[in-house]
Amino acid sequence: METAPAKTLQKRQVIFLAILLFLWETGSEEIRYSMPEETESGSLVANLAKDLDLRVGELATRGARIHYKGNKQLLQLDITTGNLLLYEKLDREVLCRATDPCILHFQLLLENPVQIIQADLQLTDINDHSPEFLERDMLLKIPESVQTGTVFPLKIAQDFDIGSNAVQNYTISPNSHFHVVTHHRGDGRKYPELVLDKALDREKQPELSLTLTALDGGAPPRSGTTTVRIEVVDINDNAPEFLQSVYEVQIPENSPLNSLVVAVSARDLDAGTYGKVAYALFQGDEVTQPFVINEITGEISLKRALDFEATRFYNVEIAATDGGGLSGKCTVAIEVVDVNDNAPELTMSRLISSVPENSPETVVAVFSVSDPDSGENGKMVSTIQNDLPFLLKPTFKNFYSLVTERSLDREERAGYNITITVTDMGTPRLKTEHNITVLVSDVNDNAPTFTQTSYTLWVRENNSPALHIGSVSATDTDAGANAQVTYSLLPPPDPLVPLASLVSINPDNGHLFALTSLDYEALRAFEFHVGATDRGSPALSSQALVRVLVADANDNAPFVLYPLQNASAPCTELVPRAAEPGYLVTKVVAVDGDAGQNAWLSYQLLKATEPGLFGVWAHNGEVRTARLLSERDAPKQRLVVLVKDNGEPPLSASVTLHVLLVDGFSQPYLPAPEAEAAAAAPADPLTVYLVVALASVSSLFLFSVLVFVAVRLCRRGGAASAGRCPVAEGHFPGHLVDVSGTGTLAQSYQYEERWRHRYPK
């Protein structure tokens, strides 16, 4: 709901407007101004204060303002100066269109007292528009039989300007057939008419194009143009005529179907149906010829494939008929042009699939080439790869032979894939490739070759018979039977042991076998040659050296040389009771038939009558006293010494020593009971020989030692002894014998020690 004060305000506004309208009707004055259209905005129209006889400041004090009929502002009033200015550029054609004169009405409103002054602004026209035809061109169809003087109305041009600035005259471009006449309408506008001055002939000029120009009366005048097209309607008074009586054309033989061969054209001077020409092949040609013609366009196209090699020329008759039944004829001579559409053909006459190596200039194949094309398209070149030992030799017209250039080596290359390429000289070049495979057959020209010039094989002794001890291997680069290798043994010229009794070889694979059990101690190494022979004809062979080394095994136990255990009487060692600790009693001498660490011997005291009285050195077998002897010690001592090697597993032997403790060396020797039992037993022949040998060597060595000791004692005694050397007296038992040359301690050392103990200085 509206409030009471709002209703009161609306009533006051309505009363004010009513009073204002009343004053407008009763007290208004009128002022008229004029100015040309398109004047720039801000231009001075008039000074209202001066024209109304008002003071300069009075417009401002009375609240002067401009009122329009409408909302668009066209003018503006400067109340400080009283100048009336254009608010924007005014266009008469937009504001008034065709109304003449063009007057804009506005009012000047003054307050205190209220006064309304009516004012008008007349916009005068300027020539700012050119005449313009609504259509760019006009079409007139005029029969060629029309008489001269006939008038044809034309469309008028529009001009938004008025008065003298509007269209005033029409002209047409110069020609010999028409002129234009300008007429006045009742509304003042002018319109043109076209008048025929000369008869038309469609065959000479079937169409005319004229330019119609409309001119206004401005200064300078403006103009507009349009095109008047005149079509002359024909009658059938002419037969079709071809542009050429004979058409000559060339077409490649590989042209695709429906491709254009040539377009013939016939001209008929008539128009309409009389001037329309239909084309057709002459009767009968449409069946025999591989061509078809478009009856409207006259384009001859290909309906069947051409073949230069079959038909090279065609003559085609073409007929052209218009709508009135009149016709003309021409001939089309078509030449088929050869193209390189046939690849060369290769025919193999003779082919050898295998060629023996080492055979130069062998004919491998004979072939011929052909190309049904002509000219350069039929010329051919035959080639093979450059990196092959083969040549192509021409033998006859288009015949070639494939021969080997040099000797072939099957081991270098066993086969060749040869591509024979035949290329013609056409554009584009076509080629044919023929692949053949030539194998190189083997000739036995390579001897077997061992993988090593010498082989070294190790065999542990005591091997089982027929043991595989190793292999030899030889290869032959030949093939087939020429590469099958047979192995054989080549015994040395003067063998110590027959080779056939030691080893054998598998002739097929070269495996070597030991035929007998080998003994390192009897035969430590032997060597022989192995031969490898192929199965070619003639057979070729080679040989390699095989060296067999026998590895030692711990298969021999130590053997005691001294003291002898199989002697007729046991060996008894005498030790004086006054012997100092470390006194050398004797030395156990032993040997081992093995080698290396299997022959390293060590000694230890296994048993003793009185433990702790004697000791054995582990490395040399020397038996020495470990302490001073006493009266409580038994006079007869029995020692068991164990001799052991360093093999795996270790082997050992033991020896029993009899030691007799005496007060001096003059004491008679008492043989032990065991010695009497041993004397009764028969002696072993081997032991007898060994004892005799040892006794001989020991006697000679002992004599040398005695002489050496005597010389030393003489030197120590001095010159006062009148040249006599003290000589030990007493009985020395003859069974104290040692063996020299076996790596044991010399027996002279024992005698020297005993001498010093018995005869001290």
PDB file of C-alpha atoms in Angstrom, residues 251-259 302 304-309 336-342 373 427-428 430:
ATOM      1  CA  ILE A 251      47.877 -42.534 -75.470  1.00  0.00           C
ATOM      2  CA  PRO A 252      50.146 -44.699 -73.278  1.00  0.00           C
ATOM      3  CA  GLU A 253      49.245 -48.349 -73.341  1.00  0.00           C
ATOM      4  CA  ASN A 254      49.067 -48.521 -69.544  1.00  0.00           C
ATOM      5  CA  SER A 255      46.368 -45.867 -69.319  1.00  0.00           C
ATOM      6  CA  PRO A 256      43.722 -46.861 -66.773  1.00  0.00           C
ATOM      7  CA  LEU A 257      40.158 -47.626 -67.783  1.00  0.00           C
ATOM      8  CA  ASN A 258      37.827 -44.610 -68.105  1.00  0.00           C
ATOM      9  CA  SER A 259      40.801 -42.327 -68.597  1.00  0.00           C
ATOM     10  CA  LEU A 302      39.020 -45.807 -72.577  1.00  0.00           C
ATOM     11  CA  ARG A 304      39.136 -51.621 -72.520  1.00  0.00           C
ATOM     12  CA  ALA A 305      42.822 -51.999 -71.708  1.00  0.00           C
ATOM     13  CA  LEU A 306      45.286 -51.225 -74.480  1.00  0.00           C
ATOM     14  CA  ASP A 307      48.248 -53.363 -75.460  1.00  0.00           C
ATOM     15  CA  PHE A 308      50.961 -51.865 -77.616  1.00  0.00           C
ATOM     16  CA  GLU A 309      52.266 -55.300 -78.460  1.00  0.00           C
ATOM     17  CA  VAL A 336      49.198 -46.355 -78.715  1.00  0.00           C
ATOM     18  CA  VAL A 337      52.505 -45.401 -77.097  1.00  0.00           C
ATOM     19  CA  ASP A 338      54.629 -48.197 -75.710  1.00  0.00           C
ATOM     20  CA  VAL A 339      55.417 -47.994 -72.008  1.00  0.00           C
ATOM     21  CA  ASN A 340      57.736 -50.148 -69.993  1.00  0.00           C
ATOM     22  CA  ASP A 341      55.012 -52.407 -68.667  1.00  0.00           C
ATOM     23  CA  ASN A 342      56.714 -55.751 -69.205  1.00  0.00           C
ATOM     24  CA  ASP A 373      58.704 -54.189 -74.979  1.00  0.00           C
ATOM     25  CA  THR A 427      61.527 -45.578 -67.554  1.00  0.00           C
ATOM     26  CA  PRO A 428      60.814 -46.631 -64.904  1.00  0.00           C
ATOM     27  CA  LEU A 430      61.753 -52.959 -64.501  1.00  0.00           C
TER      28      LEU A 430
END
